[in-house]
XYZ file of C-alpha atoms in Angstrom:
515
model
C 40.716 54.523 140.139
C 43.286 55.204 142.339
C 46.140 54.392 140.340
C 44.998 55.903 137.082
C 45.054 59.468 139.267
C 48.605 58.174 140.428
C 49.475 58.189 136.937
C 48.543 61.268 135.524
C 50.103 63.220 138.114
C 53.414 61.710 136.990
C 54.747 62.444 133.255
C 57.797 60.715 133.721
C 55.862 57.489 134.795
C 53.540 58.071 131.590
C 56.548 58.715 129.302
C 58.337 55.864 130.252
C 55.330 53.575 129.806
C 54.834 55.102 126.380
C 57.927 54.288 125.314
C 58.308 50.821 126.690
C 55.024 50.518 124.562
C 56.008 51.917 121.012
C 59.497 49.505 121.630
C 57.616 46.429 122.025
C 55.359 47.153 119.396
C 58.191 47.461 116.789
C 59.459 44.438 118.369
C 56.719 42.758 118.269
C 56.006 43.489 114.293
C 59.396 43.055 113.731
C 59.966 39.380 114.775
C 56.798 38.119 113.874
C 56.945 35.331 111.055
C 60.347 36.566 110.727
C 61.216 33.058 109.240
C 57.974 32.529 107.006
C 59.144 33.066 103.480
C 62.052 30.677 103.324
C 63.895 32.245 100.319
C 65.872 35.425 99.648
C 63.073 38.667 99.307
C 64.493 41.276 96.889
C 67.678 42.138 98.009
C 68.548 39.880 100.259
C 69.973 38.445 96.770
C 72.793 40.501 97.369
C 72.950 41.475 101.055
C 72.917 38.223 102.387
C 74.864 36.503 99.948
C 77.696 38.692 100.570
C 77.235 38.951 104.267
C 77.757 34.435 103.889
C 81.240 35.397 101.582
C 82.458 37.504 104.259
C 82.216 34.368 106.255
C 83.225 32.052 103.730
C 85.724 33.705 103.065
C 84.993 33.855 99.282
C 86.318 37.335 97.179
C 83.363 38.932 95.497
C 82.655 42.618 94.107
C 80.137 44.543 96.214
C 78.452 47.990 94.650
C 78.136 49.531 98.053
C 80.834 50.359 101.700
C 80.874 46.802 103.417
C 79.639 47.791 106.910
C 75.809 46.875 106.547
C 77.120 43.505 105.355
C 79.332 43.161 108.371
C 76.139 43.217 110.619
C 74.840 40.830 108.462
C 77.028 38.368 108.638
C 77.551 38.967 112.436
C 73.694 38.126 112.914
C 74.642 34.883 110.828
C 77.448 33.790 113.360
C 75.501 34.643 116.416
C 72.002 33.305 114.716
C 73.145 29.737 113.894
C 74.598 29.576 117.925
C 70.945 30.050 118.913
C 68.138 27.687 118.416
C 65.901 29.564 116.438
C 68.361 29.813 113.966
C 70.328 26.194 114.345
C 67.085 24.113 113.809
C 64.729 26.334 112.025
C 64.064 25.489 108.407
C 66.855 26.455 106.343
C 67.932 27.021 102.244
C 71.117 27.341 100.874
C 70.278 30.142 98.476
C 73.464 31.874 100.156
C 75.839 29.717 99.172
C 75.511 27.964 102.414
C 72.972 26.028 104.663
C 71.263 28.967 106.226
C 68.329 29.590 108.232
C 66.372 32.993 106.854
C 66.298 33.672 111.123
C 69.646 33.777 110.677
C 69.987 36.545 108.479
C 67.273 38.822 109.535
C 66.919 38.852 113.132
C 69.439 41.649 113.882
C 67.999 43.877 110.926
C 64.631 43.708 113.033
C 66.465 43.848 116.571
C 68.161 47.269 115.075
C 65.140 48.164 113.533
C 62.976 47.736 116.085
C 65.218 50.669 117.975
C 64.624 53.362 115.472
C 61.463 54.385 116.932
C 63.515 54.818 120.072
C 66.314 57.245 118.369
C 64.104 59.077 116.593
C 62.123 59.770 120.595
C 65.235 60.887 121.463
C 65.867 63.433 118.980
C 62.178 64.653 119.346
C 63.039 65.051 123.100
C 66.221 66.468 122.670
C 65.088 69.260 120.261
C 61.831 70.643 122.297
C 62.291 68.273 126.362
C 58.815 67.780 125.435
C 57.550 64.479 126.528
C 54.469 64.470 124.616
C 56.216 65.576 121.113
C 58.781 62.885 121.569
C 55.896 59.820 122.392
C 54.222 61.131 118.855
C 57.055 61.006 116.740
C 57.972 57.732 118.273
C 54.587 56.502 117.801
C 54.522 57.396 113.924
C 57.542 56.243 113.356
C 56.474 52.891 114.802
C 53.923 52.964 112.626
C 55.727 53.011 108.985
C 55.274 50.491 106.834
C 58.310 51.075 104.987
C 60.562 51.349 107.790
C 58.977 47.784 109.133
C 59.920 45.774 106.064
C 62.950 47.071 105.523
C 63.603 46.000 109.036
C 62.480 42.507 108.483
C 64.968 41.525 105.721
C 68.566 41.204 105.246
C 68.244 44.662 103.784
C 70.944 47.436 104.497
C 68.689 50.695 104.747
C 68.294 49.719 108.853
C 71.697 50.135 109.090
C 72.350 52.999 107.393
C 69.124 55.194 109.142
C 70.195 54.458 112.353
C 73.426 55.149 112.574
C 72.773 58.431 110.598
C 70.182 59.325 112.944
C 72.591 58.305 116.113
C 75.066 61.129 114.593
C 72.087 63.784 114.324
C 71.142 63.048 117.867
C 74.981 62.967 119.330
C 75.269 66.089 117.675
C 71.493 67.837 119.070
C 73.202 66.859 122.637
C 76.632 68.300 121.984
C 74.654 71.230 121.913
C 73.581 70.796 125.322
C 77.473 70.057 126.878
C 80.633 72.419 127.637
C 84.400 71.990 126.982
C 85.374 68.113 126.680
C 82.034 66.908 127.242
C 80.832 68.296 124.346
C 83.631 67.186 121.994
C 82.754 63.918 122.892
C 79.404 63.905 122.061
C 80.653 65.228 118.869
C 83.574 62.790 118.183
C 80.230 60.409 118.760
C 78.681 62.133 116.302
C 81.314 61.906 113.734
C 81.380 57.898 114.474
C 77.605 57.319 113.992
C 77.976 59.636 110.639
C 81.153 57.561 109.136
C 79.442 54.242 110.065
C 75.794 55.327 108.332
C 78.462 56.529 104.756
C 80.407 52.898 105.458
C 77.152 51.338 104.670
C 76.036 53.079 101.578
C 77.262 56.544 100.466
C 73.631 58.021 100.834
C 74.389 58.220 104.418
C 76.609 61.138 104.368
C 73.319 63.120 103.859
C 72.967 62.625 107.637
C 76.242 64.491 107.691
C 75.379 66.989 105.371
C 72.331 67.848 107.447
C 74.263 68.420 110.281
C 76.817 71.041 108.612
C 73.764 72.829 106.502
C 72.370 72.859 110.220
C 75.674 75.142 111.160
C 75.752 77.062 108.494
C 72.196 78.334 108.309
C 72.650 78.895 112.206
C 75.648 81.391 110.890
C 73.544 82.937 108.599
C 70.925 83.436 110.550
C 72.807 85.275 112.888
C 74.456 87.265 110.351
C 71.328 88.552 109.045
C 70.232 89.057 112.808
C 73.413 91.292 113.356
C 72.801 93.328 109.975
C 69.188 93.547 111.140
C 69.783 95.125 114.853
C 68.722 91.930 116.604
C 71.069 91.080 119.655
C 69.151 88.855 121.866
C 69.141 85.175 121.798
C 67.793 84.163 124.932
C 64.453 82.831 125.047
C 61.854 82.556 128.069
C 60.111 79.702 128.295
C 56.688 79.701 129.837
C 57.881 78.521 133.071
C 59.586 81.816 133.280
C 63.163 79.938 132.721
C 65.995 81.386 130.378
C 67.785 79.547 127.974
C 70.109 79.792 124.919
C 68.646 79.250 121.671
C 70.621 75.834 119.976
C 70.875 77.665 116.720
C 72.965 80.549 118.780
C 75.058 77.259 120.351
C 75.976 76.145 116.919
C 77.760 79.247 116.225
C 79.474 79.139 119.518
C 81.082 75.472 118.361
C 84.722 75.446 118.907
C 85.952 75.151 114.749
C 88.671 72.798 116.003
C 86.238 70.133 117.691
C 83.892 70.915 114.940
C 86.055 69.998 111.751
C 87.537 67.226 113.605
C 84.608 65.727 114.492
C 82.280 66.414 111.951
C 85.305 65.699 109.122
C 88.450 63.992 110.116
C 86.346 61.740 112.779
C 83.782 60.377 109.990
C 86.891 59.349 107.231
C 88.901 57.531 109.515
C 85.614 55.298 110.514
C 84.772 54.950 107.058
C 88.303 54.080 106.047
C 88.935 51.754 108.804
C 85.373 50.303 107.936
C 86.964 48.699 104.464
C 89.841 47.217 106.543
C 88.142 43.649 106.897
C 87.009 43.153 103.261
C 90.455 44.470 101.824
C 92.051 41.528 103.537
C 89.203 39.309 101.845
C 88.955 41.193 98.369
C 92.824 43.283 98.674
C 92.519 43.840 94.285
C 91.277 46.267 93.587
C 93.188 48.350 96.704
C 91.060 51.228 98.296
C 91.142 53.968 96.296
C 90.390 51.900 93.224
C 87.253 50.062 94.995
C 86.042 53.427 95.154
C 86.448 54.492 91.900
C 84.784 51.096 90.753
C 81.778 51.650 92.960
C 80.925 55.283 91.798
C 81.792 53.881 88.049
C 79.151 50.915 88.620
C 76.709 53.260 89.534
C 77.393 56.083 87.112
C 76.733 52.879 84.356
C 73.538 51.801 86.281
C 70.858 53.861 84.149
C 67.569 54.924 84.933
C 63.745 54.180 83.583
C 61.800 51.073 84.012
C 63.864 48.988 81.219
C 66.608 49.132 84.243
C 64.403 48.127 86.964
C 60.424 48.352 86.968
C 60.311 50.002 90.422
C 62.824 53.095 89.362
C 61.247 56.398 90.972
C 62.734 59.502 90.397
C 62.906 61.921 93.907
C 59.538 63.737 92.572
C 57.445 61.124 92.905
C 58.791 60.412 96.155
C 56.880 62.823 98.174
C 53.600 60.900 97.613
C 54.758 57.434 97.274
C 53.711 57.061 94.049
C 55.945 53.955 93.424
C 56.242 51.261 95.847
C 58.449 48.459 95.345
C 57.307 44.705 95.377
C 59.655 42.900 97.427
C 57.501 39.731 97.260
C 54.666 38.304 95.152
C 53.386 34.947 95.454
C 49.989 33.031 94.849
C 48.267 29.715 95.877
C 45.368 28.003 96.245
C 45.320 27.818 100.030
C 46.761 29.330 102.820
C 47.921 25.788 103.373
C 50.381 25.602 100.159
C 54.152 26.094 100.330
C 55.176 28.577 98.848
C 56.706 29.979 96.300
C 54.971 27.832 93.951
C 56.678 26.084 91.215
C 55.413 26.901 88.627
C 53.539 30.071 88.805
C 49.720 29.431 88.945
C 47.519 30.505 86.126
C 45.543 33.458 87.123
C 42.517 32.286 86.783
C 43.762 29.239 89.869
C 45.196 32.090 92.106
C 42.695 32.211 95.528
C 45.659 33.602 97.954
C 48.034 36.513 97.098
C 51.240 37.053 99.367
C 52.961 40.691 98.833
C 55.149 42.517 100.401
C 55.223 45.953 99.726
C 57.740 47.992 100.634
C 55.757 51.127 100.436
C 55.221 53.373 103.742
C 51.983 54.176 105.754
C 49.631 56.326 103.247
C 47.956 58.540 105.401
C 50.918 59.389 107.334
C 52.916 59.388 104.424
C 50.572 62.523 102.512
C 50.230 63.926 106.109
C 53.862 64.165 106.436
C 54.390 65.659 103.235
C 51.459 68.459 104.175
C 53.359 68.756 107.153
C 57.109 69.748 106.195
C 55.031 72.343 103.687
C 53.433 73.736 106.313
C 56.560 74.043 108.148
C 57.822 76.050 105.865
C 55.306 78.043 105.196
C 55.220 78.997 108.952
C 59.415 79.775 108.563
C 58.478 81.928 105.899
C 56.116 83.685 107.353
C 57.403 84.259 110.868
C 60.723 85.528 108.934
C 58.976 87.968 106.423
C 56.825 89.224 109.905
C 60.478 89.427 111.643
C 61.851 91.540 109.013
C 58.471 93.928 109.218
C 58.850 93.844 112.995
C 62.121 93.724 113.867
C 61.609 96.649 116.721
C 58.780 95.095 117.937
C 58.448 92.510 120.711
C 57.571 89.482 119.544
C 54.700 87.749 120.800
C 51.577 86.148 120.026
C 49.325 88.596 118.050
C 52.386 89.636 115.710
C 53.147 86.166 114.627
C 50.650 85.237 111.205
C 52.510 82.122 110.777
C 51.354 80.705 114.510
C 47.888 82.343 114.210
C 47.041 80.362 111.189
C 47.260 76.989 112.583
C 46.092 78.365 115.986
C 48.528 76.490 118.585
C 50.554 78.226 121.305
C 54.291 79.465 121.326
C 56.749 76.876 123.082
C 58.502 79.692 124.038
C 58.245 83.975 124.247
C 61.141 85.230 122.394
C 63.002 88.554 123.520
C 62.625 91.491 121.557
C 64.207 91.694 117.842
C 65.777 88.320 118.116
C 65.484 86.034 115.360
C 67.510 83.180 116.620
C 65.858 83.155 120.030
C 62.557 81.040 119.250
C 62.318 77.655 120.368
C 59.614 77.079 117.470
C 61.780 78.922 114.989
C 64.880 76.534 116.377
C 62.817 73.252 115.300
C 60.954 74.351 111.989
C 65.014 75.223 110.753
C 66.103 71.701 112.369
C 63.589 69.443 110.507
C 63.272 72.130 107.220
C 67.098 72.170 106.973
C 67.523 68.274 107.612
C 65.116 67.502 105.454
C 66.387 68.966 102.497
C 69.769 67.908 102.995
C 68.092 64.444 103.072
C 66.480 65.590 99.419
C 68.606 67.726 97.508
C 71.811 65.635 96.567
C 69.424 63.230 94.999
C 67.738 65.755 92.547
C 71.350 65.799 90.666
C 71.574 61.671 90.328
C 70.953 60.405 87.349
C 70.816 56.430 87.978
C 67.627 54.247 89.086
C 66.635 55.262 92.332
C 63.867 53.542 94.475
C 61.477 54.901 97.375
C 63.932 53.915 99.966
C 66.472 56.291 99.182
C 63.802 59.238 100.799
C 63.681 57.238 104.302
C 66.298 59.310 105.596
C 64.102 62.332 104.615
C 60.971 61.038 105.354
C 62.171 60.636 109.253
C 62.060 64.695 109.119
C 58.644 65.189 107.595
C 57.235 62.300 110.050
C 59.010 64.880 112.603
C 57.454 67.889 111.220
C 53.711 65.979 111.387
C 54.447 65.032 114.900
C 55.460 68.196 115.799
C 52.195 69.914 114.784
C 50.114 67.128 116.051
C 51.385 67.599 119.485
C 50.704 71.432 119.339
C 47.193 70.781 117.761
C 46.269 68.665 120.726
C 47.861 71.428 123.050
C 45.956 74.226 121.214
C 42.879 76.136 123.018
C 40.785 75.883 120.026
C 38.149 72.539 119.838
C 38.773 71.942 116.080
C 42.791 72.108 116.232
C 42.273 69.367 119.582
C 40.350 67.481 116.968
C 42.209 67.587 114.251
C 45.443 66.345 115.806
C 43.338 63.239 117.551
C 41.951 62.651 114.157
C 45.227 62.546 112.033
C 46.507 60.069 114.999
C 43.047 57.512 114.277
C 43.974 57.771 110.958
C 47.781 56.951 110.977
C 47.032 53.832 113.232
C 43.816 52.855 110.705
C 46.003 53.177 107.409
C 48.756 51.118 109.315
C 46.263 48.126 110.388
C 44.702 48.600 106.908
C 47.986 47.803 104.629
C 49.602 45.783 107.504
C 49.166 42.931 105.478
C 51.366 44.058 102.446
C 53.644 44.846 105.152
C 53.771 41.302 106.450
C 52.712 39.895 103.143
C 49.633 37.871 105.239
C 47.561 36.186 102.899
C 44.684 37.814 101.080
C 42.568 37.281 98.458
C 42.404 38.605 94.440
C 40.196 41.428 95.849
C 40.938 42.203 99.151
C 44.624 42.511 97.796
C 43.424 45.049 94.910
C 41.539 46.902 97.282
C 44.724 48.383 98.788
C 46.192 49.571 95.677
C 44.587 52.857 95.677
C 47.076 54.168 93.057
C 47.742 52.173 89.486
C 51.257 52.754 89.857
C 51.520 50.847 93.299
């Protein structure tokens, strides 16, 4: 036992196992069967059809920025060089001879990564190890986030590179003079490219100047409060700046063109290869055309049965079905033609692209609670102002019994590393929520991934300080939520991967009507 003593007396060594681990799990679920169903699942309709015109050659009107279809089509070109793509079973349901390899492998290579970015930015925002391996774990262990990553599907695209930009930005934080405006003009890039794939990805954006903002009013209302310190200790006895007092020290120069001029120009230049493909309408027109396409969408289930307005998001009360097929064996091709009568059906192939339950709900409880612990450690700031701040006058970190990151000075209410990364995830997550309470068209569940990457953050988050907490119960509760997560995920997995079940084993995992 040697080794295993080796191991625990080196985090590093642990950490990079872990994460080698979550990667080639994603992987691994990713690029399994990848080829199985050889047709075009939902929207692949669209996605990969006009990912083949790009490389065709062949004009066509597209409802969305071209970018995501770029990547498409580039895993086309570089898919049909490889074998698993050049002699795999193919259809021509593109408009071309193609294998479905072909069109999804570098959704699930990309997609397979996200667990990875999302590490990061849990690292970046606390340099805890052990907060970072959670949320990389749960995030592993979506379902949504895995089918979308096994189709020709554009959400991939757009998640990534938004959450690229919000972790380029979390390290500008962290650099000086040119350095940092690099990591910023990064930043800008990553948040262009996620709005050059569909406009929903300038939330990422958004995020990021709500982020600078609050950080200004925050210290506003510390200034008109008394409170001048914004240095934190951290246990080790170390001082450091609080990030949210960094924001306000960003040079408005860098800033605006980074986090403005920087994100245009890549979305702009983004349209230059489909203008010389489709150059009527020009590129102020295209736009126009897009937003008037989806301003003449509509809404309600007459428009599409799987619309879900942003309410019912937060419990995932309507999953779409990407795929639904029957047969009489797990030997039969399918899809069958025709449909078999009910009565015949003895298999059931779904895919659902609906996300892990329990960590779904979990998620949701734990952005509330969040919140509630913002709120509260504010309204006992404002009571306590003079005070010095530690662990008996904070309510909000009493009630779920887990220690401080970090001993904040006296009167500061910028200085807390906890406060810092309830405002990160409360303020991303909102940004990732609020534009879509004002749109009026047929939206689906996939429009809250982007959001749902900051509640899985704020569930991590507390699940790492529950399993750091002094009190038995808390311990338990965080390894409990953690045996759940990974059940639910095993449990649905095969809606995820649309494995073959049968009439009842199928029905047992629709625990809601409307999934």
């Amino acid at each position: 036992m040697a080794w295993s003593k080796q191991l625990s007396k080196q985090p590093q060594l642990w950490f990079i196992l872990g994460t080698v681990g979550i990667f080639l799990l994603a992987i691994a679920l990713r690029f399994w069967g990848l080829s199985r169903f050889n047709m075009l699942v939902f929207d692949e309709v669209y996605f990969a059809t006009f990912a083949n015109n790009y490389l065709t050659q062949r004009p066509f009107f597209d409802g969305h920025p071209p970018l995501g279809k770029y990547l498409i089509a580039i895993g086309i070109w570089l898919g049909n060089l490889t074998p698993w793509g050049a002699n795999a079973v193919k259809n021509s349901l593109t408009g071309s001879l193609l294998s479905p390899f072909s069109y999804r492998w570098l959704n699930a290579l990309v997609g397979s990564f996200i667990p990875l970015i999302v590490m990061g930015i849990g690292y970046q925002l606390t340099r805890r190890r052990s907060y970072a391996l959670f949320a990389g774990l749960l995030s592993a262990l979506d379902g949504l986030f895995l089918v979308e990553s096994r189709y020709a599907l554009v959400n991939v695209y757009l998640i990534s590179f938004g959450l690229l930009g919000q972790w380029f930005f979390l390290r500008s934080l962290d650099r000086r003079g040119v350095k940092r405006w690099w990591w910023l003009i990064l930043a800008g890039i990553a948040f262009g490219a996620s709005a050059a794939v569909k406009w929903n990805g300038l939330w990422f954006l958004f995020g990021a100047y709500l982020l600078w903002f609050t950080a200004w009013i925050m210290r506003l209302v510390a200034k008109f409060w008394g409170a001048t310190a914004d240095l934190t200790v951290t246990p080790s006895g170390k001082q450091f700046i609080s990030p949210l007092r960094k924001l306000t020290q960003l040079n408005p120069i860098a800033a605006i063109t980074s986090l403005a001029v920087v994100p245009v120009l890549t979305y702009s230049l983004s349209w230059i290869p489909h203008l010389q493909l489709n150059p009527s309408p020009n590129f102020w027109d295209v736009q126009k055309r897009i937003l008037s396409y989806h301003e003449q969408v509509g809404n309600g289930p007459k428009v599409h049965p799987y619309c879900s307005d942003w309410q019912s998001w937060f419990f995932m009360q309507r999953p779409i079905v990407y795929l639904y097929e029957t047969a009489q064996t797990t030997s039969d091709i399918v899809p069958a033609k025709p449909p078999l009568p009910q009565a015949a059906v003895k298999v059931v192939y779904d895919i659902h692209a609906m996300g892990n339950p329990l960590l779904w709900w979990l998620s949701t409880a734990g952005i509330l609670l969040v919140m509630w612990m913002l709120g509260a450690r504010f309204y006992n700031w404002v009571q306590q102002a003079d005070t010095i701040d530690t662990p008996s006058n904070r309510p909000s970190d009493q009630a779920i019994a887990t220690p401080p990151l970090t001993r904040s000075t006296p009167g500061s209410i910028t200085g807390s590393m906890d406060l810092w990364i309830g405002v990160y995830i409360v303020v991303n997550y909102w940004a990732n929520v609020i534009p879509w309470m004002r749109v009026s068209r047929c939206t689906f569940l996939y429009h809250y991934m982007g959001a749902s990457v900051f509640s899985l953050l704020a569930i991590a988050w507390l699940i790492d300080r529950w399993l750091h907490s002094r009190q038995y119960w808390f311990r338990v509760a965080g390894a409990t939520a953690i045996f759940l997560i990974i059940l639910a995920f095993i449990f649905w997995l095969p809606l995820y991967l649309g494995l073959p079940l049968s009439p009842s084993d199928w029905q047992l995992r629709r625990w809601l009507p409307t999934w």
